[in-house]
Coordinates of C-alpha atoms in Angstrom, one line a residue:
M587 CA -8.5 -7.5 -26.5
I588 CA -10.2 -7.1 -23.1
V589 CA -8.2 -9.2 -20.7
E590 CA -11.0 -9.4 -18.2
N591 CA -13.1 -11.4 -20.7
H592 CA -10.3 -13.8 -21.2
L593 CA -9.9 -14.3 -17.4
I594 CA -13.6 -15.1 -17.0
L595 CA -13.2 -17.9 -19.5
W596 CA -9.9 -19.1 -18.0
N597 CA -11.8 -19.5 -14.7
H598 CA -14.3 -21.9 -16.3
V599 CA -12.4 -24.0 -18.8
L600 CA -11.3 -27.7 -18.6
L601 CA -7.5 -27.6 -19.1
K602 CA -5.1 -30.2 -20.4
I603 CA -1.4 -29.6 -20.9
M604 CA -0.2 -31.4 -24.0
D605 CA 3.5 -30.7 -24.0
V606 CA 6.2 -28.5 -22.3
Q607 CA 9.5 -28.1 -24.1
R608 CA 12.6 -26.0 -23.9
T609 CA 14.4 -25.7 -27.2
E610 CA 17.7 -24.3 -28.3
L611 CA 18.5 -23.3 -31.9
P612 CA 22.0 -22.2 -33.1
I613 CA 22.6 -19.3 -35.5
G614 CA 21.5 -20.2 -39.0
E615 CA 19.0 -22.9 -37.9
Y616 CA 15.5 -22.9 -39.3
L617 CA 12.5 -24.3 -37.6
H618 CA 9.2 -24.9 -39.4
T619 CA 6.2 -26.5 -37.8
S620 CA 3.5 -27.2 -40.4
Q621 CA 0.6 -26.8 -38.0
L622 CA 0.1 -26.6 -34.3
S623 CA -1.9 -29.5 -33.0
S624 CA -3.2 -27.4 -30.1
S625 CA -3.1 -23.9 -28.6
A626 CA 0.5 -22.8 -27.7
L627 CA 2.4 -20.2 -25.8
L628 CA 6.0 -19.5 -26.8
Y629 CA 8.4 -17.6 -24.5
T630 CA 11.8 -16.4 -25.6
I631 CA 14.6 -16.9 -23.1
K632 CA 17.7 -15.8 -25.1
G633 CA 18.7 -14.6 -28.5
R634 CA 16.9 -13.0 -31.4
A635 CA 14.9 -14.5 -34.3
R636 CA 12.0 -13.8 -36.6
L637 CA 8.7 -15.7 -36.1
L638 CA 6.0 -16.1 -38.7
L639 CA 2.5 -17.1 -37.4
D640 CA 0.1 -17.7 -40.3
G641 CA 2.1 -15.1 -42.1
D642 CA 2.1 -12.5 -39.3
E643 CA 5.6 -11.5 -38.3
H644 CA 6.9 -11.3 -34.7
L645 CA 10.4 -10.2 -33.7
L646 CA 11.5 -12.6 -30.9
E647 CA 13.9 -11.3 -28.2
N648 CA 14.4 -11.9 -24.5
G649 CA 11.1 -11.8 -22.7
Y650 CA 8.9 -11.9 -25.7
V651 CA 5.8 -14.1 -25.3
C652 CA 3.6 -15.2 -28.2
H653 CA 0.2 -17.0 -28.3
A654 CA -1.3 -19.0 -31.2
G655 CA -4.3 -21.2 -31.6
K656 CA -4.7 -24.8 -32.9
G657 CA -3.9 -25.1 -36.6
A658 CA -1.6 -22.1 -36.8
V659 CA 1.5 -22.5 -39.0
L660 CA 4.6 -21.5 -37.0
S661 CA 8.0 -20.7 -38.6
I662 CA 11.2 -19.5 -36.8
M663 CA 13.9 -18.0 -39.0
D664 CA 16.7 -15.4 -39.3
I665 CA 18.3 -16.5 -36.0
T666 CA 21.0 -13.9 -35.4
D667 CA 22.1 -15.2 -32.0
H668 CA 22.0 -18.5 -30.1
F669 CA 18.3 -18.8 -29.6
E670 CA 16.4 -20.5 -26.7
Y671 CA 12.7 -20.6 -26.0
Y672 CA 10.0 -22.5 -24.1
I673 CA 6.8 -23.7 -25.8
I674 CA 3.8 -24.9 -23.9
Q675 CA 1.0 -26.6 -25.8
Y676 CA -2.4 -27.0 -24.2
K677 CA -6.1 -27.6 -24.8
A678 CA -8.9 -25.6 -23.1
S679 CA -12.6 -26.1 -23.5
L680 CA -15.8 -25.1 -21.7
P681 CA -17.5 -27.9 -19.8
L682 CA -20.9 -28.8 -21.2
P683 CA -23.6 -27.9 -20.4
C684 CA -22.7 -24.3 -19.6
S685 CA -24.4 -20.9 -19.7
Q686 CA -25.2 -19.2 -23.0
D687 CA -23.4 -16.1 -21.8
L688 CA -20.1 -18.1 -21.5
L689 CA -20.6 -19.7 -24.9
Q690 CA -21.2 -16.3 -26.5
L691 CA -18.2 -14.8 -24.7
L692 CA -16.0 -17.7 -26.0
A693 CA -17.3 -17.2 -29.6
R694 CA -16.7 -13.5 -29.3
T695 CA -13.3 -13.4 -27.7
E696 CA -11.6 -16.7 -28.8
P697 CA -8.9 -16.5 -26.1
F698 CA -7.5 -19.9 -26.9
D699 CA -7.3 -19.4 -30.6
I700 CA -6.3 -15.7 -31.2
Q701 CA -2.8 -14.6 -31.9
Y702 CA -1.0 -12.0 -29.8
G703 CA 2.5 -11.2 -28.6
F704 CA 4.4 -8.7 -26.5
V705 CA 7.5 -8.1 -24.4
V706 CA 6.8 -8.8 -20.7
S707 CA 7.6 -6.1 -18.2
H708 CA 8.4 -8.5 -15.3
A709 CA 10.3 -11.6 -16.4
A710 CA 11.2 -13.3 -13.1
P711 CA 7.8 -14.9 -12.1
L712 CA 7.2 -16.1 -15.6
L713 CA 10.6 -17.7 -15.9
I714 CA 10.3 -19.4 -12.5
S715 CA 6.9 -20.9 -13.5
L716 CA 8.3 -22.1 -16.9
S717 CA 11.4 -23.7 -15.5
R718 CA 9.4 -25.5 -12.8
M719 CA 6.9 -26.7 -15.4
E720 CA 9.7 -28.1 -17.6
R721 CA 11.2 -29.9 -14.6
E722 CA 7.9 -31.4 -13.4
W723 CA 6.8 -32.3 -17.0
N724 CA 9.7 -34.7 -17.3
Q725 CA 8.8 -36.6 -14.1
P726 CA 6.6 -39.8 -14.5
E727 CA 4.4 -39.3 -11.4
A728 CA 0.8 -38.2 -11.8
M729 CA 1.4 -35.6 -9.0
A730 CA 4.0 -34.0 -11.2
K731 CA 1.5 -33.5 -14.1
L732 CA -0.9 -32.0 -11.7
Q733 CA 1.8 -29.6 -10.5
V734 CA 2.4 -28.6 -14.1
K735 CA -1.2 -27.6 -14.5
S736 CA -1.1 -25.6 -11.3
L737 CA 2.1 -23.8 -12.5
F738 CA 0.5 -23.1 -15.8
Y739 CA -2.4 -21.3 -14.2
Q740 CA 0.1 -19.2 -12.2
F741 CA 1.9 -18.4 -15.5
I742 CA -1.4 -17.4 -17.2
C743 CA -2.5 -15.3 -14.2
E744 CA 0.9 -13.4 -14.3
L745 CA 0.8 -13.1 -18.1
M746 CA -2.7 -11.7 -18.2
G747 CA -1.9 -9.2 -15.5
Q748 CA 1.1 -7.9 -17.5
L749 CA -0.8 -7.9 -20.7
Q750 CA -3.5 -5.9 -19.1
H751 CA -1.1 -3.3 -17.8
Q752 CA 1.5 -3.1 -20.6
R753 CA 0.1 0.1 -22.1
L754 CA -0.1 1.7 -18.7
E755 CA 3.4 0.9 -17.4
Q756 CA 6.4 3.2 -17.6
D757 CA 8.7 2.8 -20.5
S758 CA 11.3 1.1 -18.3
P759 CA 10.2 -1.5 -15.8
D760 CA 11.4 -1.0 -12.2
I761 CA 14.3 -3.4 -12.2
V762 CA 15.4 -2.6 -8.7
L763 CA 11.9 -3.2 -7.3
Q764 CA 11.7 -6.5 -9.3
A765 CA 15.1 -7.6 -8.0
V766 CA 14.2 -6.7 -4.4
R767 CA 11.0 -8.6 -4.5
Y768 CA 12.7 -11.6 -6.0
M769 CA 15.4 -11.6 -3.3
D770 CA 12.8 -11.2 -0.6
E771 CA 11.2 -14.4 -1.8
H772 CA 14.2 -16.5 -2.8
Y773 CA 16.9 -15.3 -0.3
S774 CA 17.8 -18.9 0.7
E775 CA 18.7 -19.9 -2.9
Q776 CA 22.1 -19.3 -4.6
I777 CA 21.9 -15.8 -6.1
T778 CA 24.7 -13.9 -7.7
A779 CA 24.6 -10.5 -9.4
D780 CA 25.0 -12.2 -12.8
T781 CA 22.1 -14.7 -12.3
L782 CA 19.9 -11.9 -11.0
A783 CA 20.7 -9.7 -13.9
A784 CA 20.0 -12.5 -16.4
L785 CA 16.7 -13.3 -14.8
L786 CA 15.6 -9.7 -15.2
N787 CA 17.0 -9.2 -18.8
C788 CA 19.7 -6.6 -18.0
S789 CA 23.4 -6.6 -17.5
S790 CA 24.9 -7.0 -14.0
R791 CA 26.7 -3.6 -14.4
T792 CA 23.3 -1.9 -15.1
M793 CA 21.7 -3.5 -12.1
Q794 CA 24.6 -2.5 -9.9
R795 CA 24.4 1.1 -11.1
M796 CA 20.6 1.2 -10.6
F797 CA 20.8 -0.2 -7.1
N798 CA 23.6 2.2 -6.1
K799 CA 21.6 5.2 -7.5
R800 CA 18.3 4.1 -5.8
L801 CA 19.5 2.6 -2.6
A802 CA 23.2 3.6 -2.2
L803 CA 24.2 -0.1 -2.0
G804 CA 24.5 -3.0 -4.4
P805 CA 22.1 -6.0 -5.0
I806 CA 24.3 -8.5 -3.1
D807 CA 24.6 -6.1 -0.2
Y808 CA 20.8 -5.9 -0.1
L809 CA 20.6 -9.8 -0.2
M810 CA 23.1 -10.0 2.7
Q811 CA 20.8 -7.7 4.7
I812 CA 17.8 -9.9 4.1
R813 CA 19.7 -13.0 5.0
I814 CA 21.1 -11.5 8.2
D815 CA 17.6 -10.3 9.3
K816 CA 16.2 -13.8 8.6
A817 CA 19.1 -15.4 10.6
K818 CA 18.3 -13.1 13.6
E819 CA 14.8 -14.3 13.6
L820 CA 15.8 -18.0 13.5
L821 CA 18.4 -17.4 16.2
C822 CA 15.7 -16.0 18.5
R823 CA 12.9 -18.3 17.5
T824 CA 14.6 -21.7 17.4
N825 CA 17.4 -23.6 19.0
A826 CA 18.7 -24.9 15.6
G827 CA 22.4 -25.2 15.1
L828 CA 24.5 -22.6 13.4
K829 CA 25.0 -24.9 10.3
N830 CA 21.3 -25.4 9.8
I831 CA 20.6 -21.6 10.2
A832 CA 23.4 -20.8 7.8
E833 CA 22.0 -23.2 5.1
A834 CA 18.5 -21.9 5.7
V835 CA 19.5 -18.4 4.8
G836 CA 21.6 -19.3 1.8
Y837 CA 25.1 -20.0 3.1
V838 CA 26.7 -23.4 2.8
D839 CA 29.8 -22.5 4.8
S840 CA 28.7 -21.9 8.4
Y841 CA 32.2 -20.4 9.3
Y842 CA 31.8 -17.9 6.5
F843 CA 28.3 -17.1 7.7
S844 CA 29.4 -16.6 11.3
R845 CA 32.1 -14.1 10.2
L846 CA 29.7 -12.3 8.0
F847 CA 27.1 -12.1 10.7
K848 CA 29.6 -10.6 13.2
R849 CA 30.9 -8.1 10.6
Y850 CA 27.3 -6.9 9.9
T851 CA 25.9 -6.8 13.4
G852 CA 29.0 -6.5 15.6
V853 CA 28.4 -9.7 17.5
S854 CA 28.7 -13.4 16.7
P855 CA 25.6 -15.5 16.1
S856 CA 26.0 -17.3 19.4
A857 CA 26.5 -14.1 21.3
Y858 CA 23.4 -12.6 19.6
R859 CA 21.3 -15.6 20.6
E860 CA 22.6 -15.5 24.2
A861 CA 21.9 -11.8 24.5
M862 CA 18.4 -12.2 23.2
Q863 CA 17.7 -15.1 25.6
Q864 CA 18.8 -13.0 28.5
A865 CA 16.6 -10.2 27.4
I866 CA 13.5 -12.4 27.2
G867 CA 14.3 -14.9 29.9
D868 CA 13.0 -17.9 27.9
E869 CA 14.3 -20.7 25.7
P870 CA 13.8 -20.6 22.0
E871 CA 11.5 -23.1 20.4
N872 CA 12.8 -26.6 19.5
V873 CA 11.9 -26.7 15.8
S874 CA 13.7 -27.9 12.8
V875 CA 14.9 -25.3 10.4
V876 CA 14.5 -25.4 6.6
A877 CA 14.9 -22.7 4.1
P878 CA 12.3 -20.3 5.5
T879 CA 9.8 -18.5 3.5
L880 CA 7.6 -15.7 4.9
E881 CA 5.0 -18.3 5.7
T882 CA 7.6 -20.5 7.6
V883 CA 8.7 -17.6 9.8
G884 CA 5.1 -16.5 10.3
S885 CA 4.1 -20.0 11.4
H886 CA 6.2 -19.6 14.5
K887 CA 5.0 -16.0 15.3
K888 CA 3.4 -15.5 18.7
A889 CA 1.0 -12.9 19.9
A890 CA 2.2 -9.3 20.1
S891 CA 2.1 -9.5 23.9
D892 CA 4.6 -12.5 24.0
P893 CA 8.0 -11.4 25.3
L894 CA 9.7 -13.3 22.5
D895 CA 7.8 -11.4 19.9
T896 CA 8.6 -8.2 21.6
A897 CA 12.2 -9.0 21.6
I898 CA 12.1 -9.8 17.9
R899 CA 10.4 -6.5 17.2
R900 CA 13.2 -4.7 19.0
S901 CA 16.1 -6.6 17.4
L902 CA 18.4 -4.8 15.0
R903 CA 17.0 -4.1 11.5
T904 CA 18.2 -2.0 8.6
I905 CA 15.8 0.3 6.7
I906 CA 16.9 1.2 3.1
H907 CA 15.8 4.6 2.0
L908 CA 16.7 7.4 -0.5
K909 CA 19.7 8.5 1.5
G910 CA 21.2 5.1 2.1
E911 CA 20.3 2.9 5.0
L912 CA 19.5 3.4 8.7
L913 CA 20.2 0.8 11.4
L914 CA 17.4 0.8 13.9
R915 CA 18.8 -0.4 17.2
R916 CA 15.5 -0.2 19.1
Q917 CA 11.8 0.1 18.3
P918 CA 11.0 3.9 17.7
E919 CA 8.3 5.0 20.2
K920 CA 7.8 8.6 18.9
I921 CA 7.7 9.0 15.2
A922 CA 7.4 12.3 13.4
V923 CA 6.1 12.3 9.8
L924 CA 6.7 15.1 7.4
D925 CA 4.1 14.0 4.8
P926 CA 0.4 13.6 5.8
Q927 CA 0.2 10.3 3.8
F928 CA 2.4 8.6 6.3
M929 CA -0.2 9.3 9.0
D930 CA -2.5 7.2 6.9
H931 CA 0.0 4.3 6.7
M932 CA 0.7 4.3 10.4
L933 CA -3.0 4.4 11.4
A934 CA -3.7 1.6 9.0
L935 CA -1.3 -0.5 11.0
G936 CA -2.8 0.5 14.3
E937 CA -0.1 3.0 15.3
Q938 CA -0.2 6.8 16.0
P939 CA 2.4 9.3 14.9
A940 CA 3.8 11.6 17.7
G941 CA 3.8 14.5 15.3
S942 CA 2.9 15.4 11.7
V943 CA 3.0 18.3 9.3
M944 CA -0.4 19.9 8.7
V945 CA -2.3 20.0 5.4
T946 CA -3.1 23.1 3.4
G947 CA -6.0 22.0 1.1
D948 CA -8.2 20.7 3.9
L949 CA -10.5 22.5 6.3
N950 CA -8.8 20.7 9.2
S951 CA -5.2 20.9 10.5
F952 CA -4.9 17.2 9.7
P953 CA -6.7 15.1 7.0
G954 CA -10.4 15.2 7.7
Y955 CA -11.0 11.5 7.1
L956 CA -8.4 10.6 9.7
I957 CA -9.5 13.0 12.5
G958 CA -11.6 10.4 14.2
K959 CA -8.7 8.0 14.4
L960 CA -6.0 10.5 15.6
R961 CA -5.2 11.1 19.3
A962 CA -2.7 13.6 20.5
V963 CA -0.5 14.5 17.5
Q964 CA 1.8 17.5 17.6
A965 CA 1.5 19.9 14.6
L966 CA 4.9 20.4 12.9
G967 CA 4.3 23.1 10.3
T968 CA 3.5 22.2 6.7
M969 CA 5.0 19.7 4.3
N970 CA 6.7 22.6 2.4
E971 CA 7.8 24.4 5.5
P972 CA 8.3 22.0 8.5
D973 CA 8.6 23.7 11.9
L974 CA 12.1 22.6 13.0
E975 CA 11.7 24.2 16.4
A976 CA 8.5 22.2 17.1
L977 CA 10.2 19.1 15.8
L978 CA 13.1 19.6 18.1
A979 CA 10.8 20.2 21.1
L980 CA 9.0 17.0 20.2
A981 CA 12.3 15.0 20.5
P982 CA 11.2 12.1 18.3
D983 CA 13.0 8.8 18.1
L984 CA 12.6 8.8 14.3
I985 CA 11.7 11.2 11.5
I986 CA 10.1 10.0 8.2
C987 CA 10.4 12.5 5.4
T988 CA 10.3 12.6 1.6
E989 CA 12.3 14.2 -1.1
F990 CA 10.2 17.4 -0.4
Q991 CA 12.5 18.0 2.5
K992 CA 15.8 17.1 0.8
N993 CA 17.1 20.7 1.4
I994 CA 16.8 20.3 5.2
Y995 CA 17.6 16.6 5.4
E996 CA 20.9 17.3 7.2
S997 CA 19.2 19.5 9.7
L998 CA 16.6 16.7 10.3
T999 CA 19.4 14.1 11.0
H1000 CA 20.7 16.4 13.8
I1001 CA 17.3 16.2 15.5
A1002 CA 16.7 12.5 15.2
P1003 CA 17.5 9.5 12.9
T1004 CA 15.8 10.2 9.6
V1005 CA 14.4 8.0 6.9
M1006 CA 13.6 9.6 3.5
L1007 CA 11.0 7.7 1.5
E1008 CA 10.0 8.4 -2.1
R1009 CA 6.7 10.3 -2.0
N1010 CA 5.2 8.8 -5.2
R1011 CA 6.4 5.3 -4.4
D1012 CA 3.6 2.7 -4.8
W1013 CA 1.7 2.9 -1.5
R1014 CA 2.0 -0.9 -1.0
D1015 CA 5.8 -0.7 -1.0
T1016 CA 5.7 2.2 1.4
L1017 CA 3.3 0.3 3.7
R1018 CA 5.8 -2.6 3.8
T1019 CA 8.6 -0.3 4.7
I1020 CA 6.7 1.4 7.5
G1021 CA 5.6 -2.0 8.7
R1022 CA 9.3 -2.9 9.0
I1023 CA 10.0 0.4 10.8
I1024 CA 7.3 -0.1 13.5
G1025 CA 7.7 -3.8 13.8
K1026 CA 4.4 -4.7 12.0
K1027 CA 5.4 -6.6 8.9
L1028 CA 2.7 -9.2 9.3
E1029 CA 0.0 -6.5 9.9
A1030 CA 1.1 -4.7 6.7
E1031 CA 0.8 -7.9 4.7
Q1032 CA -2.7 -8.5 6.1
V1033 CA -3.8 -4.9 5.0
L1034 CA -2.4 -5.7 1.5
Q1035 CA -4.2 -9.0 1.3
Q1036 CA -7.5 -7.4 2.3
Y1037 CA -7.0 -4.8 -0.4
K1038 CA -6.1 -7.4 -3.0
H1039 CA -9.2 -9.4 -2.2
K1040 CA -11.4 -6.3 -2.5
I1041 CA -10.1 -5.3 -5.9
N1042 CA -10.1 -8.8 -7.3
G1043 CA -13.8 -9.0 -6.4
L1044 CA -14.5 -5.7 -8.1
K1045 CA -12.7 -6.2 -11.3
S1046 CA -15.0 -8.7 -12.9
L1047 CA -18.1 -6.8 -11.7
L1048 CA -16.8 -3.5 -13.1
A1049 CA -15.9 -5.1 -16.4
A1050 CA -19.3 -6.6 -16.8
K1051 CA -21.0 -3.3 -15.9
L1052 CA -18.9 -0.9 -18.1
H1053 CA -18.2 -3.1 -21.1
G1054 CA -15.0 -1.2 -22.0
Q1055 CA -16.4 2.3 -21.5
S1056 CA -13.6 4.9 -20.7
V1057 CA -13.2 6.5 -17.3
T1058 CA -11.1 9.6 -16.6
M1059 CA -10.2 11.8 -13.6
I1060 CA -9.8 15.5 -14.1
R1061 CA -9.0 18.3 -11.7
P1062 CA -10.0 21.9 -12.5
R1063 CA -7.3 24.3 -11.2
D1064 CA -5.3 27.4 -12.1
N1065 CA -7.9 28.4 -14.7
T1066 CA -7.3 25.3 -16.7
I1067 CA -8.0 21.5 -16.3
R1068 CA -5.5 19.0 -15.2
L1069 CA -6.0 15.5 -16.7
H1070 CA -4.4 12.8 -14.7
T1071 CA -2.8 10.2 -17.0
C1072 CA -2.2 6.5 -16.6
A1073 CA 1.2 7.2 -15.0
H1074 CA -0.3 9.1 -12.1
R1075 CA -0.3 7.1 -8.8
T1076 CA -4.0 7.4 -8.1
A1077 CA -5.0 6.9 -11.8
A1078 CA -3.1 3.6 -11.5
I1079 CA -5.7 2.5 -8.9
L1080 CA -8.4 3.0 -11.5
Y1081 CA -6.6 1.6 -14.5
N1082 CA -4.3 -1.1 -13.0
D1083 CA -6.0 -2.2 -9.9
L1084 CA -9.7 -2.0 -11.0
G1085 CA -9.1 -2.6 -14.7
L1086 CA -11.0 0.5 -15.9
H1087 CA -10.2 1.9 -19.4
P1088 CA -8.6 5.3 -19.9
P1089 CA -9.5 7.6 -22.8
K1090 CA -6.8 8.0 -25.4
L1091 CA -5.6 11.4 -24.2
A1092 CA -5.0 9.8 -20.7
V1093 CA -2.6 7.1 -22.0
D1094 CA 0.7 8.6 -21.2
R1095 CA 3.6 6.6 -19.8
K1096 CA 5.9 9.5 -19.0
R1097 CA 3.9 12.4 -17.6
T1098 CA 1.5 12.0 -14.6
S1099 CA -0.7 14.7 -15.8
S1100 CA -1.3 17.2 -18.7
M1101 CA -3.1 20.5 -18.8
I1102 CA -6.0 20.9 -21.2
P1103 CA -8.1 24.0 -21.8
L1104 CA -11.8 24.0 -21.3
E1105 CA -12.4 24.0 -25.1
G1106 CA -10.2 20.8 -25.2
L1107 CA -12.7 18.7 -23.2
P1108 CA -14.7 17.5 -26.2
E1109 CA -11.5 16.0 -27.6
L1110 CA -11.0 14.0 -24.4
D1111 CA -14.5 12.6 -24.9
A1112 CA -14.5 10.1 -22.0
D1113 CA -17.6 8.1 -21.1
H1114 CA -17.3 8.8 -17.4
Y1115 CA -15.6 11.7 -15.5
F1116 CA -14.4 11.8 -11.9
V1117 CA -14.0 15.6 -11.2
L1118 CA -11.6 16.2 -8.3
T1119 CA -12.1 19.5 -6.4
D1120 CA -10.8 21.2 -3.3
N1121 CA -11.7 24.4 -1.4
K1122 CA -9.0 26.5 -3.2
F1123 CA -10.3 25.8 -6.7
Q1124 CA -14.0 25.1 -6.0
A1125 CA -15.1 28.4 -7.6
W1126 CA -13.3 27.6 -10.9
S1127 CA -14.7 24.1 -10.9
D1128 CA -18.3 25.5 -10.4
E1129 CA -17.7 28.1 -13.2
I1130 CA -16.6 25.4 -15.7
Q1131 CA -19.8 23.5 -15.1
T1132 CA -21.9 26.5 -16.2
T1133 CA -20.3 26.7 -19.6
T1134 CA -21.8 25.6 -22.9
T1135 CA -18.7 23.5 -23.6
W1136 CA -19.2 21.5 -20.4
K1137 CA -22.9 21.0 -20.9
S1138 CA -22.4 19.7 -24.4
L1139 CA -20.2 16.8 -23.3
R1140 CA -21.8 13.4 -23.9
A1141 CA -20.9 12.3 -20.3
V1142 CA -22.5 15.4 -18.8
Q1143 CA -25.7 14.9 -20.8
Q1144 CA -25.8 11.2 -19.7
H1145 CA -25.2 12.2 -16.0
H1146 CA -21.9 10.3 -16.0
V1147 CA -20.0 12.9 -13.9
Y1148 CA -19.0 12.1 -10.3
H1149 CA -17.5 14.6 -7.9
A1150 CA -14.7 13.5 -5.5
K1151 CA -12.4 15.2 -2.9
A1152 CA -9.0 16.0 -4.4
S1153 CA -7.4 15.6 -1.0
I1154 CA -8.5 12.0 -0.7
W1155 CA -7.8 11.0 -4.3
I1156 CA -4.5 13.0 -4.7
A1157 CA -2.8 14.2 -1.5
Y1158 CA -3.2 11.3 1.0
Y1159 CA -1.7 8.3 -0.8
G1160 CA -2.1 5.7 1.9
P1161 CA -4.1 2.4 2.4
I1162 CA -7.0 4.1 4.1
A1163 CA -7.4 6.8 1.4
M1164 CA -6.9 4.4 -1.5
N1165 CA -9.5 2.0 0.0
Q1166 CA -11.9 5.0 0.1
V1167 CA -11.1 5.7 -3.6
V1168 CA -11.9 2.1 -4.5
D1169 CA -15.1 2.2 -2.4
H1170 CA -16.2 5.4 -4.1
V1171 CA -15.7 3.9 -7.6
A1172 CA -17.7 0.8 -6.6
E1173 CA -20.4 3.0 -5.2
V1174 CA -20.6 5.0 -8.4
F1175 CA -20.8 2.1 -10.8
L1176 CA -22.2 -0.8 -8.9
D1177 CA -24.5 0.7 -6.3
A1178 CA -26.2 3.2 -8.7
K1179 CA -29.8 2.3 -9.5

């Protein structure tokens, strides 16, 4: 099943929602539907049962989604726990007349008739769409039915994305990241540890443990931080009353909110507002306050030169990192980075680091592709051996390091406040964090939206060009060949973001790479190779390509081998570098004559 082909058809069909139902079945109940009158999607909310679809068996459990076409016989049996599920029935057809290509694609893929099922990796967005669909479906207004159709498209988009990536994801989904994203978007709603855990299909105890391990604080503590930060923005940007602001950030009791705010920041909401007004010498805007989303807050945002915006950027904010949390009391002016990839992030947001470690696999002291963007940056040793004396002489306001420097973390904190970020964290999450640090959250989101727009445009083009051919990235080094698997952070750009297909040997959810001998290349048997090289191992790479084994590869004979810089593809994991990787892939497959 090639998801991209399904998405092409979903983009062209006429859609009609036939029914939306939420059903509960007690233990021992048996449900038999002789035949589905239309295509259907079934999503399990709670419990366990066995499903037969035209005789094919599916084990239903929390988060399992199943699709079946019109005419399928559906039976649910062997209910071992109180069972709840959603079922959505729909009809989809191509408008006529339409192109022969679409008709042939429909006949070949049958996306609205085939049967498939899997356990989703990210339940929250699917459950939100389903619950809203059920609520709107029971309303009589025509607008409500249109809203159901809109929500169904959101559901399909999320579902197809998860289906496409399910073989490439890690064994355990990142529950902390899912919870954080959910709270960032729904902070004004009533959220408890239990409801959050239920939404993500885990126990509240497990979630608490994972939060403490990852962030050194609990999920509700993190939620409190979000709400206080949002309240600060509203206190500065509006003249709304305390009661309205409390409700807007999720607290019904304004007295409780006021005590919480003071305990967290050290001052009362009114004192905070007064201090900020004195700092900017202006009155806040007279606007009504509702539960604010990112868009609501952004709609009141002024230009960066506005004193009010400057004051907001300098207000207190807490950065969560691997060693706990750091309260920034002022905007850091001089930032030292101890991983070259953070230079990439800062430059993408229009900022310059004051100092950075140098690189070892590049001809330049700093990444070659960034040289033209850098101004005066102090060299601070290497990532493995930072120069603490140079760092001390720089006198930075903030140090950003990774777990590579965990042995010297305490020494770093004596020089300046230090944030430790996970080196292999998704670059998008890191960009958002650095955006918060330097007061450029909006700019970070703009960079991410531009990237998303780029890859969305490329996915369909690449799928149409390659027709499922496999693509791999290898790196000759240490007298062997490193194969980067689906779990590798840059390989995820190829396979997740661009929808390319890995060869079987590269499908590994646990290891980011594996070592294969030269004679093992024929077993890899990929259709296309990206060969990553650097100065250190260039001689070995050149030697490999003179061998009979290499020359006998099908991809080599068909000239499907493309050389790339290992430093760009591997070492510098930031938005500028990753955009260059995407552009390189597009140039190879779409610009070739």
